[in-house]
XYZ file of C-alpha atoms in Angstrom:
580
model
C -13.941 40.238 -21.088
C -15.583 36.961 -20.092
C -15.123 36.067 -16.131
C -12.895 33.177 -15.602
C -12.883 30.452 -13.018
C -9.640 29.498 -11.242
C -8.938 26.939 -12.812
C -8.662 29.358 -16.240
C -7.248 31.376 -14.350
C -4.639 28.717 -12.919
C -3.550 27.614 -16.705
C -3.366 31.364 -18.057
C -0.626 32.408 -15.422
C 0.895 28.625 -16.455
C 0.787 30.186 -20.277
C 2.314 33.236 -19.636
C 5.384 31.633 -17.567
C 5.966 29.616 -20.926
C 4.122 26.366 -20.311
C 3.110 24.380 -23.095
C 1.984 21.354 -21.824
C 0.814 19.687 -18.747
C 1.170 15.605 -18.593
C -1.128 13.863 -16.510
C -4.754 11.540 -15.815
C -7.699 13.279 -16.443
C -10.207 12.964 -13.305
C -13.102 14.094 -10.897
C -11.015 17.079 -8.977
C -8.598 17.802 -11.789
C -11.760 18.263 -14.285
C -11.985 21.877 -13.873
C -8.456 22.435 -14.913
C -8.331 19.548 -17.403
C -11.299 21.358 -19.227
C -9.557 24.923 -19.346
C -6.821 23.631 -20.798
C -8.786 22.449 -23.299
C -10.232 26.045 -24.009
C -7.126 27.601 -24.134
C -5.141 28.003 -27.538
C -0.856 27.547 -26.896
C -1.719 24.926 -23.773
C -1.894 21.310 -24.522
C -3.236 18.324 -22.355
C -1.040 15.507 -22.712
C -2.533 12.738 -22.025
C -0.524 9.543 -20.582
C -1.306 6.234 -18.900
C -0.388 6.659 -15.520
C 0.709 9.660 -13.982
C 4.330 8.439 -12.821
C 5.085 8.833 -16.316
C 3.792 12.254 -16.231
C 6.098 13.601 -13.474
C 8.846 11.960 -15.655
C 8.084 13.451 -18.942
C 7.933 16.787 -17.471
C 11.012 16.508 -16.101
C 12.362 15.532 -19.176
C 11.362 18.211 -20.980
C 12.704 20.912 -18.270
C 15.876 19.205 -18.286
C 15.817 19.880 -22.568
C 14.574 23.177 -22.816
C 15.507 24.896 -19.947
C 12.259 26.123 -19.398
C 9.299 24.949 -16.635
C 7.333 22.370 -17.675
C 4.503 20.947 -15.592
C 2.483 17.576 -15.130
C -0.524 16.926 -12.880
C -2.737 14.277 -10.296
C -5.675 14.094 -9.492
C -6.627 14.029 -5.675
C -5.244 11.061 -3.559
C -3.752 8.105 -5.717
C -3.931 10.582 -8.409
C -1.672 12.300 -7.479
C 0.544 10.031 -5.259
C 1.436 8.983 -8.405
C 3.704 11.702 -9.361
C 6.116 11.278 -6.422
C 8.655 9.222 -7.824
C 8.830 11.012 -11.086
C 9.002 14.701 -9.255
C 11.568 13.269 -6.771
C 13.926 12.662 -9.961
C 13.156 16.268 -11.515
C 13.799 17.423 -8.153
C 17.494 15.802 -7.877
C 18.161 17.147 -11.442
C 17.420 19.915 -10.812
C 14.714 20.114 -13.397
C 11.975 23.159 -13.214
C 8.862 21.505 -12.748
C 5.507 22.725 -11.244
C 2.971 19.980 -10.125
C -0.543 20.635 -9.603
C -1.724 17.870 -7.375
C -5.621 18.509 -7.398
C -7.263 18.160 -4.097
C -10.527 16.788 -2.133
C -13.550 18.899 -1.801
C -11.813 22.089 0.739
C -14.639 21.154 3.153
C -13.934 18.119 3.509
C -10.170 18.020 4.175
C -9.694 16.804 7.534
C -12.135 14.877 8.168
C -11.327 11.452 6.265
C -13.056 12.004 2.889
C -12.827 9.603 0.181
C -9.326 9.047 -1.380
C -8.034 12.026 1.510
C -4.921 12.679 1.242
C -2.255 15.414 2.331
C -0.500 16.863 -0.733
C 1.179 19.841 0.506
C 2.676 17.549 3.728
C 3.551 14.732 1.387
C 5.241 16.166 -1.501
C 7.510 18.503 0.695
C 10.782 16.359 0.639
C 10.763 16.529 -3.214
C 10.147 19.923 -3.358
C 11.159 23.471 -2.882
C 7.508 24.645 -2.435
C 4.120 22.841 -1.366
C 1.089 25.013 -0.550
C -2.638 24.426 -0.321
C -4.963 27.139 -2.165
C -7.626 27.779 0.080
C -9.016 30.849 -1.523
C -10.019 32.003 -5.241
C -8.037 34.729 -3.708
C -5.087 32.990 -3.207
C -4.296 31.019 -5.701
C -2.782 33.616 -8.402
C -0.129 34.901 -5.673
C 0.315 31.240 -4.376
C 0.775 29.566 -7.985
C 3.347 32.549 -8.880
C 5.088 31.800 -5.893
C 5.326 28.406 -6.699
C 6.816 29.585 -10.360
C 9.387 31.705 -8.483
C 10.634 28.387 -6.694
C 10.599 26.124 -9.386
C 12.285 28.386 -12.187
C 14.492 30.218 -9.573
C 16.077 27.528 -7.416
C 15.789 24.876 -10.367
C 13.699 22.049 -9.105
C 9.617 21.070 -8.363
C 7.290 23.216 -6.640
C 3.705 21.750 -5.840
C 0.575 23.007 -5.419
C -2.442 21.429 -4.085
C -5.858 22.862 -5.164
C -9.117 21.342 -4.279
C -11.315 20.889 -7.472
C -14.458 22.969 -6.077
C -12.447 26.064 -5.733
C -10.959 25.348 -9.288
C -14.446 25.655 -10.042
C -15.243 28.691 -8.595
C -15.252 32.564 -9.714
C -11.856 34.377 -10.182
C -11.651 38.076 -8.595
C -11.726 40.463 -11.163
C -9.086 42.237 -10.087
C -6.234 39.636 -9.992
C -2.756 41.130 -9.490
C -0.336 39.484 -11.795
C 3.188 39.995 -10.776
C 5.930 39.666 -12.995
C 7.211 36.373 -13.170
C 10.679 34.725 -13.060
C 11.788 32.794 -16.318
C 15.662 32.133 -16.066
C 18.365 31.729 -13.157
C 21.144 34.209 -12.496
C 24.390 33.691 -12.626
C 26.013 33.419 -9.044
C 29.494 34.893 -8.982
C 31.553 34.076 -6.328
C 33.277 36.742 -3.749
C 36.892 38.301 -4.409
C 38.004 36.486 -1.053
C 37.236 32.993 -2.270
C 38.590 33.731 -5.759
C 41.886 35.127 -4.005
C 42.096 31.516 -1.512
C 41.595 29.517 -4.715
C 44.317 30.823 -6.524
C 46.621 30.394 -3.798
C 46.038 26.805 -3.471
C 46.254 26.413 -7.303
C 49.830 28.055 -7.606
C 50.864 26.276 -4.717
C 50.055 22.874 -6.221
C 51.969 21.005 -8.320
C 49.480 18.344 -9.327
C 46.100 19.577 -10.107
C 43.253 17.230 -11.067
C 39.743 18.701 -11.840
C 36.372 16.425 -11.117
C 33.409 17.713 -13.430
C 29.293 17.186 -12.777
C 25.991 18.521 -15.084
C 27.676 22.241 -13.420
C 29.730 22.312 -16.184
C 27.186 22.804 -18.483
C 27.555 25.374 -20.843
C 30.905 26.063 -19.776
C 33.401 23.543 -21.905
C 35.418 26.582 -23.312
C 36.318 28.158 -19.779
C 36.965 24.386 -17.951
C 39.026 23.558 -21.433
C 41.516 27.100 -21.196
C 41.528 26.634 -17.180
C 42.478 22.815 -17.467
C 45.301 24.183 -20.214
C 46.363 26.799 -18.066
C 47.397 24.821 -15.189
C 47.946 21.420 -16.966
C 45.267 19.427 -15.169
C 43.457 15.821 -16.315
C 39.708 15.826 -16.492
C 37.579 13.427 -14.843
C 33.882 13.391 -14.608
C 30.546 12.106 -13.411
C 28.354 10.462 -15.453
C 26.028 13.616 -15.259
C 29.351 15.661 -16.575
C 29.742 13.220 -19.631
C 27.527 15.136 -21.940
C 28.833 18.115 -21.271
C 32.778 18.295 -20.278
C 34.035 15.109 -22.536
C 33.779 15.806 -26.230
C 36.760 17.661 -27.730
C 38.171 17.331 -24.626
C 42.455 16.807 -25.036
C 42.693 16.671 -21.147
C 40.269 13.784 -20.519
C 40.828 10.897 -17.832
C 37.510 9.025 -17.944
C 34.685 8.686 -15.184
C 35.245 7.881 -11.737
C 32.559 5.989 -9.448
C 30.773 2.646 -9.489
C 30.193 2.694 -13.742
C 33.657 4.595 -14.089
C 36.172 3.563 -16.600
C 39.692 4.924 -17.573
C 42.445 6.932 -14.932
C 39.739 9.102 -13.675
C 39.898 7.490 -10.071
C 44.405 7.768 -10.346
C 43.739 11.280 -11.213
C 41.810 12.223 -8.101
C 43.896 9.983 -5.810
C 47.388 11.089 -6.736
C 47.012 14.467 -7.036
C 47.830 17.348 -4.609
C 44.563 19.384 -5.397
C 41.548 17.906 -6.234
C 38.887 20.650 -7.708
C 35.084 19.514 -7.670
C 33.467 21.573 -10.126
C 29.070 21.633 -10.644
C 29.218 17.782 -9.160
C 27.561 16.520 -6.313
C 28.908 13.448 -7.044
C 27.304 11.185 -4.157
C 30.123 7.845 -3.516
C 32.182 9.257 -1.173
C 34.439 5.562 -1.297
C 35.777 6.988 -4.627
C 37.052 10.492 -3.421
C 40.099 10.785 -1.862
C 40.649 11.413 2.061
C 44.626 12.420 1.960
C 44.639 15.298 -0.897
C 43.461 18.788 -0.827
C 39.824 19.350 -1.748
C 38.418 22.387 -3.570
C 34.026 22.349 -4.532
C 32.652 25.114 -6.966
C 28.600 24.614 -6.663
C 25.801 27.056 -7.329
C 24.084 25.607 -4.613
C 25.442 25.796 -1.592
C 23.974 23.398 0.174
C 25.718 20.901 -1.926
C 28.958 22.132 -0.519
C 31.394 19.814 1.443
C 28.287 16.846 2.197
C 30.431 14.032 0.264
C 34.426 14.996 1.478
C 35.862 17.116 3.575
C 36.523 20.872 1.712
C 40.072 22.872 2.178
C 37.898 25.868 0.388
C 33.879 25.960 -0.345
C 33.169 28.035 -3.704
C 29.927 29.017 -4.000
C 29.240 30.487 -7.513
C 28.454 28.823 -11.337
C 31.290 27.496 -13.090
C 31.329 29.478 -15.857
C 31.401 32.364 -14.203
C 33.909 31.322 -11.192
C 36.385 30.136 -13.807
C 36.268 33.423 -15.807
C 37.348 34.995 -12.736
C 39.847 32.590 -11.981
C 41.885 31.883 -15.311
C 43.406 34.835 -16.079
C 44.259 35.370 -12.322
C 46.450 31.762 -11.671
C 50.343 31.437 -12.703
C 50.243 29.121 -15.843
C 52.177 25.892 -15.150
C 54.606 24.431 -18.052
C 54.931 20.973 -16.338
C 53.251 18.585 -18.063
C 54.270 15.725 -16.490
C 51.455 14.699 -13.981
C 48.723 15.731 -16.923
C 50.530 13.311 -19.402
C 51.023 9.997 -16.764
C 47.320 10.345 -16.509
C 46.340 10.862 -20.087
C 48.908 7.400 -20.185
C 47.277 5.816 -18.233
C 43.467 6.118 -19.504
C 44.926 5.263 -22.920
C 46.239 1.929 -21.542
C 43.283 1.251 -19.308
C 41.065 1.659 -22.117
C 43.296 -0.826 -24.282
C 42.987 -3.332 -21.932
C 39.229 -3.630 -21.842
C 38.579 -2.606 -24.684
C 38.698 -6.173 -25.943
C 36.208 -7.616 -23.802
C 33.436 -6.184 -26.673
C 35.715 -6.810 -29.798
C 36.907 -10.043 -28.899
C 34.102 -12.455 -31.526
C 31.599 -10.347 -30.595
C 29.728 -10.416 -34.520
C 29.037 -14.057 -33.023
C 28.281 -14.114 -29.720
C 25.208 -15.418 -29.054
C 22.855 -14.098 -26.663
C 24.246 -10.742 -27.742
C 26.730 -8.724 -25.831
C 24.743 -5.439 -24.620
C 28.097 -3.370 -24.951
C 28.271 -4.499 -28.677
C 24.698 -3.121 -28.851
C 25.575 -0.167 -27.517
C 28.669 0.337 -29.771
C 26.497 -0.453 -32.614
C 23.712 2.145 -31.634
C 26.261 4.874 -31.119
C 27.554 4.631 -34.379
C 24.087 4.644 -36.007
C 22.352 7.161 -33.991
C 22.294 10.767 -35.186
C 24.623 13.372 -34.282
C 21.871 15.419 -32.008
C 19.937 12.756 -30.772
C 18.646 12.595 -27.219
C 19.157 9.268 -25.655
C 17.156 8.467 -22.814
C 18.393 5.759 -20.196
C 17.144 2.711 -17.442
C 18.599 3.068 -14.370
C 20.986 -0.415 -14.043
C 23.414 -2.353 -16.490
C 21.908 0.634 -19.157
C 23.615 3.011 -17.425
C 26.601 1.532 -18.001
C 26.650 0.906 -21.245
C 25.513 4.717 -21.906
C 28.091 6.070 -19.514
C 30.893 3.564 -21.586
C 29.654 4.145 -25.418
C 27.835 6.593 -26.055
C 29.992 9.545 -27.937
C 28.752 12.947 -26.840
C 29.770 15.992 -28.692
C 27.877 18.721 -27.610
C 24.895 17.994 -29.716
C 24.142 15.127 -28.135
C 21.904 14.923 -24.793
C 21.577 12.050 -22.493
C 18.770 11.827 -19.823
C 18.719 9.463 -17.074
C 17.745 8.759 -13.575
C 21.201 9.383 -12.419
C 20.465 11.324 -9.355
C 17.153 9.615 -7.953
C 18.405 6.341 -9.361
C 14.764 5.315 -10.435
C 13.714 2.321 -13.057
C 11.326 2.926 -15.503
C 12.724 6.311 -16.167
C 14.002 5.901 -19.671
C 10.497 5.951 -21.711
C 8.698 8.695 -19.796
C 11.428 10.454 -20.272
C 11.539 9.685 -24.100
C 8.170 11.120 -24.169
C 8.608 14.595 -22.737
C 12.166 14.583 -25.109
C 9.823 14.003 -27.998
C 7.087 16.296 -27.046
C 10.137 18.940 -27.385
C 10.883 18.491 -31.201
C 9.156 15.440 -33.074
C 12.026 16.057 -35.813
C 14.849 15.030 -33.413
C 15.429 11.475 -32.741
C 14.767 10.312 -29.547
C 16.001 6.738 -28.606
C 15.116 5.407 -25.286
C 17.528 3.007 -24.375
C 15.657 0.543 -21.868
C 15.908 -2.315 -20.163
C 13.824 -5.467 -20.003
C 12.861 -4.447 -15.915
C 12.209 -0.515 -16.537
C 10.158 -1.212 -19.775
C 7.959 -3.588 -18.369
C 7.283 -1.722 -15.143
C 6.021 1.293 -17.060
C 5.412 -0.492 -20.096
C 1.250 0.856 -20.489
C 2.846 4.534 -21.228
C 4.417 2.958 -24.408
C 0.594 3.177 -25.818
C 1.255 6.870 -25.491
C 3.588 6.955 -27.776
C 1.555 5.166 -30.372
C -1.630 7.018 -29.636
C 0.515 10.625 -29.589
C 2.240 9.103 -32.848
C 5.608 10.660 -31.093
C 8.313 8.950 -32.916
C 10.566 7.491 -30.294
C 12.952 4.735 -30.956
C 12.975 2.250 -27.892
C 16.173 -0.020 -28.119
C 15.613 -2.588 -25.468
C 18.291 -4.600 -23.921
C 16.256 -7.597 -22.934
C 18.405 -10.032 -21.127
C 15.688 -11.751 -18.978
C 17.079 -10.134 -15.638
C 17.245 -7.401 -12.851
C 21.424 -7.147 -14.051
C 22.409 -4.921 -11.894
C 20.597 -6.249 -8.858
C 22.348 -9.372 -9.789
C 25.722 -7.923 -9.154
C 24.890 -5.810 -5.895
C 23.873 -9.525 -4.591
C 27.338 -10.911 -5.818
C 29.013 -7.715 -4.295
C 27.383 -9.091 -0.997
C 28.308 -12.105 -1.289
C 24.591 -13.673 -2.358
C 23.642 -15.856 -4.644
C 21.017 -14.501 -7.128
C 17.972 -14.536 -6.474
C 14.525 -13.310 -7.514
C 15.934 -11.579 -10.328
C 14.782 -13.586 -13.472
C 12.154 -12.100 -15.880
C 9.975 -14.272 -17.629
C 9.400 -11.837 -21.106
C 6.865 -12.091 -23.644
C 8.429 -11.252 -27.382
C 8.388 -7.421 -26.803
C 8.756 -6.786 -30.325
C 5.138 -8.800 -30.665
C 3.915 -6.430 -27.820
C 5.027 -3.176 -30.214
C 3.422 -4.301 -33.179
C 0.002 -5.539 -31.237
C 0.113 -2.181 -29.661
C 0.224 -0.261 -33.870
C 3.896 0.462 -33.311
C 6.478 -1.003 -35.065
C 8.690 -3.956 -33.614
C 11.169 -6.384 -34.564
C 13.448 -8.790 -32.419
C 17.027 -9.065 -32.926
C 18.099 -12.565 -31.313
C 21.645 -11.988 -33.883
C 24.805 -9.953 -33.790
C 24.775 -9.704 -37.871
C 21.062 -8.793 -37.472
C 21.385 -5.675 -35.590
C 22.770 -2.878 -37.218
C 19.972 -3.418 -40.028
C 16.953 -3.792 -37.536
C 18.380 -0.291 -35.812
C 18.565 1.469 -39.469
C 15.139 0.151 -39.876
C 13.815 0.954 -36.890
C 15.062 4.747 -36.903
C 14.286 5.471 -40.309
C 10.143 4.405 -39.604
C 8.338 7.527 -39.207
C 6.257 6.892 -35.989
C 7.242 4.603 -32.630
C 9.491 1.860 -33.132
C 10.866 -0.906 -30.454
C 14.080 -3.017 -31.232
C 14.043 -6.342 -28.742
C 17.801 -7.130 -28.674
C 17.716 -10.621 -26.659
C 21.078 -9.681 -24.756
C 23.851 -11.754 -22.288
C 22.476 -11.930 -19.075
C 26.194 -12.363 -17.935
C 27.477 -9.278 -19.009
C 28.003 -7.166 -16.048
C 30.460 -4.731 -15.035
C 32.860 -3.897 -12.336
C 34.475 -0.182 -11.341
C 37.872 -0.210 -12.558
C 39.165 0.596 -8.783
C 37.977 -1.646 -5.959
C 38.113 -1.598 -2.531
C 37.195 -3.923 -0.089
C 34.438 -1.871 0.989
C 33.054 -1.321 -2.231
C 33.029 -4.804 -3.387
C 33.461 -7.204 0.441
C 32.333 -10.651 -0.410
C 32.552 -10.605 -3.713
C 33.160 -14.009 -4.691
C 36.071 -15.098 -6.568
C 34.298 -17.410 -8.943
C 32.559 -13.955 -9.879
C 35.068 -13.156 -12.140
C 34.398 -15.459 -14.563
C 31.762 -14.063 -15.528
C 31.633 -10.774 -15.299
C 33.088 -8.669 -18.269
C 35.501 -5.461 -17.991
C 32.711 -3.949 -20.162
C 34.253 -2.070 -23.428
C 34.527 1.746 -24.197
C 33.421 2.041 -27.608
C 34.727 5.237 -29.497
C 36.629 6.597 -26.365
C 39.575 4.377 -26.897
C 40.255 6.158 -29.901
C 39.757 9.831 -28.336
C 42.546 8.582 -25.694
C 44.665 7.445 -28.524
C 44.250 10.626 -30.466
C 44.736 12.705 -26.994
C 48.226 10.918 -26.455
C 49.339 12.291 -30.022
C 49.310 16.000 -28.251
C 51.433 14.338 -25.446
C 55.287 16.347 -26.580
C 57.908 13.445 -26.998
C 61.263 13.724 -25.319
């Protein structure tokens, strides 16, 4: 057997924890590894155009497979890079191991060129950062870093400077057995027992839903049947906890449509479960409080708890359903299925009403549009900002469907990175990044990866020649706009300079043809949808804290925003409601 160097050594222990790809910029200390990769069959360098994008992409891809995926720096702004990308695979919870390559190891210290400190500055957005110091540490000190990433489900970094990379591996390397999949966490007998006393004591039951949820829609379904409780969710919760879901209430927070935010406030139990939903001004003060979270650190930070569950959904509801008295009241469970129905009726003009001739375009007719076209298992990848809200409001999940955001971190630019590593997955499921004018331009060099990786990603661009949601956090405070104008170039022009193919859509009638078009082209395609810069959106509760000095004159122009297909699942829902 041919010795290795570390850096071989380094991508063979990444092979055998299932790696597939690294994203990143090729250069001076990340050579070494760069050039094993190359050398090593089932490993793939994917090259993109600035390493941001990388840290994105990887993320993407944990959060679709499951699995760890992995981008890397090289040293110093290399490497810096990567932060804001790892920071949002970090808040998703997305298994991700970064290799930030490092300055010569004799030099560290003592102000080298482009010196930074990796393993100090990528410890917030991490569960492990290390230095390898020694060809002798790295194999223990990159499994450990595995360990961390796949076990506690978020980034783990590690800095190695590219001389030892370059050096001779021991011989002898121990290889440990490594950690592919997470547990389930079950919670104790005591907890179980306090729940259900709180549950049969309550008359009103409303359950909140996050991204914990996920793969558990059959046991939240029987337990919200059981005890005859609306469903309200996050928008991380949407893909997984609304489709064929007779109990639904709609979204709560600052995107939120529907009686999600009734259901939580006039309830007498309120049960978080698998959501760390972060706006405390939308959870209620005055009702009794329940959280079921794997991670218990996420327990009790955003209200005040009556019982902390620590344990996966799935498995804390298995132990829990069978165990509660079933309730036969279905009164609070059908006011609040009412009431979503009628809250979606009433805005559910503001997209219908002459939209086929509304010129600029209205983004939520876009999105309505795109919904209906898309496939049935496409991924959708969304901007953070107005995009967010059109996702959150029309696009139809159904448990086939994935959508991948920034929702945590709260990032631009996140939608086409993120595209990429969804891609790099399957390049026979459609991707369709739906980006703004802002986020696309910011990262807008990485869509040149997608023409020279021919990865077939649709980018649907809602171009409406502003920052829109930074427009309506100045009106929420009472500011005029300002600095928020974007001076655009035809993007479609930009696609089709760059070998992709792009078309504008400046046209309501135009639209649903240019999408068809767009999705059935075999390689990357960008729609420019010129869209209403004065279509914004409002929560459908307000407080005066949310929203102080909001102007009145504001509502003239901002629009209640549409639902798209939900109005008809909250039509079809009431149907199950019995009749007197």
């Amino acid at each position: 057997m041919a010795k290795q160097n570390v850096a071989e050594q380094f991508v063979d222990i990444l092979a055998r924890a299932g790696v597939q790809r690294l994203y990143g910029v090729v250069g001076d200390s990340l050579n070494p590894v760069v050039d094993a990769i190359r050398r090593t069959p089932g490993v793939e360098w994917i090259q993109v155009r600035h390493e941001e994008t990388a840290a994105f992409a990887a993320g993407a891809e944990a959060q679709i497979t499951g699995r760890l995926a992995a981008c890397a720096g090289s040293c110093g702004p290399g490497n810096l890079h990567l932060i804001n990308g790892l920071y949002d695979a970090h808040r998703s919870m997305a298994p991700v191991l970064a290799l930030a390559s490092h300055i010569p190891s004799g030099e560290i210290g003592l102000g080298y060129f482009q010196e930074t400190h990796p393993d100090r500055l990528f410890q917030e957005c991490s569960h492990y950062s290390e230095l390898v110091s020694s060809p002798q540490q790295m194999p223990r000190l990159l499994q450990t870093a595995i360990q961390h990433a796949v076990g506690r489900s978020g980034v783990s970094v590690v800095s190695l400077p590219g001389d030892i990379a370059a050096q001779q591996a021991p011989e002898k390397a121990v290889e440990h057995a490594l950690v592919t999949s997470r547990p389930t966490v079950r919670p104790g007998d005591a907890e179980i027992d306090a729940l259900v006393r709180l549950i049969d004591d309550a008359d009103k039951v409303t359950l909140f839903c996050g991204s914990g949820t996920k793969g558990a829609h059959p046991e939240v379904m029987q337990f919200a049947e059981r005890i005859k409780a609306p469903i309200g969710h996050a928008l991380r919760g949407k893909e997984w906890i609304q489709y064929d879901n007779p109990y639904d209430v709609g979204m709560s927070g600052l995107l939120g449509y529907g009686a999600a935010y009734e259901a939580t406030h006039e309830c007498d139990l309120l049960i978080l479960l698998g959501t760390d939903f972060p706006y405390n001004a939308f959870l209620p003060d005055d009702v009794k409080i329940v959280q079921v979270d794997v991670r218990p650190e996420h327990l009790g930070r955003r209200s005040k708890l009556d019982l902390a569950v620590w344990g996966d959904v799935r498995e804390t509801l298995r132990c829990l359903t069978p165990r509660v008295r079933a309730k036969t009241d279905r009164k609070f469970l059908d006011t609040m299925l009412k009431k979503h129905a009628d809250a979606l009726e009433g805005v559910v003009k503001a997209y219908t009403r002459k939209v086929e001739k509304h010129v600029p375009i209205h983004p939520e007719y876009v999105a309505s549009v795109l919904d209906e076209i898309a496939d049935d298992d496409a991924i959708f990848t969304v901007d953070t900002g107005m995009c967010n809200v059109w996702a959150a409001r029309y696009l139809t999940p159904n448990g086939r469907r994935r959508i991948i955001g920034s929702f945590s971190h709260g990032s631009m630019a996140n939608a086409l990175p993120q595209a990429i590593g969804a891609q790099f997955t399957d390049r026979r499921r459609q991707v369709v990044s739906m980006s703004g004018d802002g986020g696309f331009s910011m990262l807008m060099g990485d869509f040149l990866s997608l023409v020279q990786h021919d990865l077939p990603v649709k980018v649907v661009l809602f171009d409406n020649s502003s920052l829109g949601m930074v427009e309506l956090e100045m009106m929420v405070a009472g500011l005029p706009s300002y600095g928020t104008a974007n001076h655009n170039p035809d993007f479609a022009a930009v696609a089709r300079a760059a070998g992709a193919y792009g078309v504008r859509v400046e046209k309501p009638k135009e639209l649903a043809g240019a999408l068809k078009d767009a999705f059935r082209h075999k390689g990357p395609a960008l729609v420019d949808v010129v869209t209403d810069p004065n279509a914004l959106s409002i929560p459908p509760k307000i407080k005066a804290e949310m929203v102080t000095g909001f102007a009145l004159s504001a509502g003239k122009i901002v629009l209640d925003g549409g639902v798209g297909r939900m109005l008809q699942m909250a039509r079809s829902n009431l149907r199950n409601v019995p009749r007197p």
